[in-house]
C-alpha atoms as a printed R data frame, in Angstrom:
    type eleno elety resid chain resno       x      y      z
1   ATOM     1    CA   LEU     A     1  -7.166 37.520 81.089
2   ATOM     2    CA   THR     A     2  -4.304 36.948 78.655
3   ATOM     3    CA   GLN     A     3  -3.969 33.299 79.677
4   ATOM     4    CA   PHE     A     4  -7.646 32.731 78.872
5   ATOM     5    CA   LEU     A     5  -7.366 34.441 75.483
6   ATOM     6    CA   THR     A     6  -4.489 32.128 74.643
7   ATOM     7    CA   LEU     A     7  -6.628 29.107 75.520
8   ATOM     8    CA   VAL     A     8  -9.559 30.478 73.516
9   ATOM     9    CA   GLU     A     9  -7.300 31.023 70.499
10  ATOM    10    CA   PHE     A    10  -5.867 27.508 70.834
11  ATOM    11    CA   SER     A    11  -9.358 26.046 71.078
12  ATOM    12    CA   TYR     A    12 -10.597 28.002 68.037
13  ATOM    13    CA   ASN     A    13  -7.609 27.013 65.907
14  ATOM    14    CA   ASN     A    14  -8.102 23.349 66.800
15  ATOM    15    CA   SER     A    15 -11.879 23.199 66.380
16  ATOM    16    CA   TYR     A    16 -13.412 21.671 63.257
17  ATOM    17    CA   HIS     A    17 -14.807 24.248 60.804
18  ATOM    18    CA   ALA     A    18 -17.476 22.911 58.452
19  ATOM    19    CA   SER     A    19 -16.684 25.496 55.781
20  ATOM    20    CA   ILE     A    20 -13.130 24.212 55.262
21  ATOM    21    CA   LYS     A    21 -13.809 20.672 56.554
22  ATOM    22    CA   ALA     A    22 -10.784 20.835 58.829
23  ATOM    23    CA   THR     A    23  -9.379 22.795 61.718
24  ATOM    24    CA   PRO     A    24  -7.561 26.036 60.861
25  ATOM    25    CA   PHE     A    25  -4.370 24.453 62.232
26  ATOM    26    CA   GLU     A    26  -4.728 21.424 59.938
27  ATOM    27    CA   ALA     A    27  -5.484 23.682 56.983
28  ATOM    28    CA   LEU     A    28  -2.385 25.765 57.602
29  ATOM    29    CA   TYR     A    29   0.128 23.088 58.591
30  ATOM    30    CA   ALA     A    30  -1.355 19.997 56.866
31  ATOM    31    CA   ARG     A    31  -1.223 17.965 60.070
32  ATOM    32    CA   LYS     A    32  -3.146 17.588 63.285
33  ATOM    33    CA   CYS     A    33  -2.077 19.663 66.248
34  ATOM    34    CA   HIS     A    34  -0.511 17.662 69.050
35  ATOM    35    CA   SER     A    35  -1.130 19.369 72.348
36  ATOM    36    CA   PRO     A    36   1.105 18.512 75.314
37  ATOM    37    CA   VAL     A    37  -1.619 16.150 76.533
38  ATOM    38    CA   CYS     A    38  -1.270 13.884 73.489
39  ATOM    39    CA   TRP     A    39   2.479 14.095 72.875
40  ATOM    40    CA   ASN     A    40   3.077 10.397 73.349
41  ATOM    41    CA   GLU     A    41   5.182  9.975 70.255
42  ATOM    42    CA   VAL     A    42   7.385 12.374 68.369
43  ATOM    43    CA   ARG     A    43   7.577 12.163 64.609
44  ATOM    44    CA   GLU     A    44   9.571 14.428 62.387
45  ATOM    45    CA   PHE     A    45   8.307 15.263 58.952
46  ATOM    46    CA   HIS     A    46  10.118 17.812 56.833
47  ATOM    47    CA   LEU     A    47   9.125 19.255 53.497
48  ATOM    48    CA   THR     A    48  11.659 21.166 51.520
49  ATOM    49    CA   GLY     A    49  11.588 23.716 48.757
50  ATOM    50    CA   PRO     A    50   9.117 23.146 45.917
51  ATOM    51    CA   GLU     A    51   7.322 20.337 47.762
52  ATOM    52    CA   ILE     A    52   6.090 22.629 50.523
53  ATOM    53    CA   VAL     A    53   5.113 25.320 48.012
54  ATOM    54    CA   GLN     A    54   3.132 22.826 45.924
55  ATOM    55    CA   GLU     A    55   1.421 21.270 48.950
56  ATOM    56    CA   THR     A    56   0.535 24.685 50.363
57  ATOM    57    CA   THR     A    57  -0.851 25.809 47.004
58  ATOM    58    CA   GLU     A    58  -2.976 22.657 46.770
59  ATOM    59    CA   LYS     A    59  -4.287 23.189 50.304
60  ATOM    60    CA   ILE     A    60  -5.171 26.807 49.523
61  ATOM    61    CA   VAL     A    61  -7.109 25.749 46.411
62  ATOM    62    CA   GLN     A    62  -8.907 23.045 48.400
63  ATOM    63    CA   ILE     A    63  -9.806 25.473 51.201
64  ATOM    64    CA   LYS     A    64 -11.090 28.057 48.703
65  ATOM    65    CA   GLN     A    65 -13.295 25.401 47.099
66  ATOM    66    CA   ARG     A    66 -14.673 24.337 50.473
67  ATOM    67    CA   ILE     A    67 -15.354 27.927 51.510
68  ATOM    68    CA   GLN     A    68 -17.157 28.513 48.201
69  ATOM    69    CA   ALA     A    69 -19.224 25.352 48.736
70  ATOM    70    CA   ALA     A    70 -20.156 26.526 52.245
71  ATOM    71    CA   ARG     A    71 -21.012 29.978 50.883
72  ATOM    72    CA   ASP     A    72 -23.233 28.422 48.191
73  ATOM    73    CA   ARG     A    73 -24.929 26.200 50.775
74  ATOM    74    CA   GLN     A    74 -25.611 29.198 53.036
75  ATOM    75    CA   LYS     A    75 -26.879 31.273 50.087
76  ATOM    76    CA   SER     A    76 -29.297 28.559 48.991
77  ATOM    77    CA   TYR     A    77 -30.657 28.364 52.541
78  ATOM    78    CA   ALA     A    78 -31.029 32.162 52.703
79  ATOM    79    CA   ASP     A    79 -32.737 32.188 49.298
80  ATOM    80    CA   LEU     A    80 -35.329 29.692 50.564
81  ATOM    81    CA   LYS     A    81 -36.272 32.081 53.371
82  ATOM    82    CA   CYS     A    82 -36.244 35.193 51.179
83  ATOM    83    CA   LYS     A    83 -39.575 36.466 49.889
84  ATOM    84    CA   PRO     A    84 -39.591 38.676 46.803
85  ATOM    85    CA   MET     A    85 -41.233 42.046 47.342
86  ATOM    86    CA   GLU     A    86 -43.030 43.974 44.666
87  ATOM    87    CA   PHE     A    87 -44.080 47.578 44.976
88  ATOM    88    CA   GLN     A    88 -46.429 49.698 42.920
89  ATOM    89    CA   VAL     A    89 -46.357 53.438 42.430
90  ATOM    90    CA   GLY     A    90 -48.280 54.991 45.312
91  ATOM    91    CA   ASP     A    91 -47.616 52.180 47.811
92  ATOM    92    CA   LYS     A    92 -46.703 53.392 51.274
93  ATOM    93    CA   VAL     A    93 -43.471 51.974 52.601
94  ATOM    94    CA   MET     A    94 -41.380 52.401 55.724
95  ATOM    95    CA   LEU     A    95 -37.921 53.862 55.250
96  ATOM    96    CA   LYS     A    96 -35.147 53.587 57.774
97  ATOM    97    CA   VAL     A    97 -33.670 57.034 58.106
98  ATOM    98    CA   SER     A    98 -30.669 57.230 60.370
99  ATOM    99    CA   PRO     A    99 -29.807 60.607 61.892
100 ATOM   100    CA   TRP     A   100 -26.124 59.629 61.893
101 ATOM   101    CA   LYS     A   101 -24.095 59.918 58.724
102 ATOM   102    CA   GLY     A   102 -20.439 59.128 58.387
103 ATOM   103    CA   VAL     A   103 -18.119 59.247 61.371
104 ATOM   104    CA   VAL     A   104 -19.708 60.519 64.564
105 ATOM   105    CA   ARG     A   105 -17.389 62.198 67.058
106 ATOM   106    CA   PHE     A   106 -18.359 63.402 70.475
107 ATOM   107    CA   GLY     A   107 -16.350 66.191 72.018
108 ATOM   108    CA   LYS     A   108 -13.278 67.820 70.555
């Protein structure tokens, strides 16, 4: 089971996410992930000190903007489907009343 979870995690981290317009790996490391299957050339790229801090800060700002854009896009779609409801005094309405409140524990 653990070997499959590792593969699922790898797949998720290397799948394109529309909200950030990149894969989580690319967003975090600012480069594409090279799996053992595509390791045909080895390049070394090092960032030092303030450069890596600045690049990371820029990436974080960019990701936040993309997430906000995705959130706005999803909200506008939800708003199209939402119908305003108006009630008058005396209208009968259905209320959801849950018998469970707070934390429910069974046994002692």
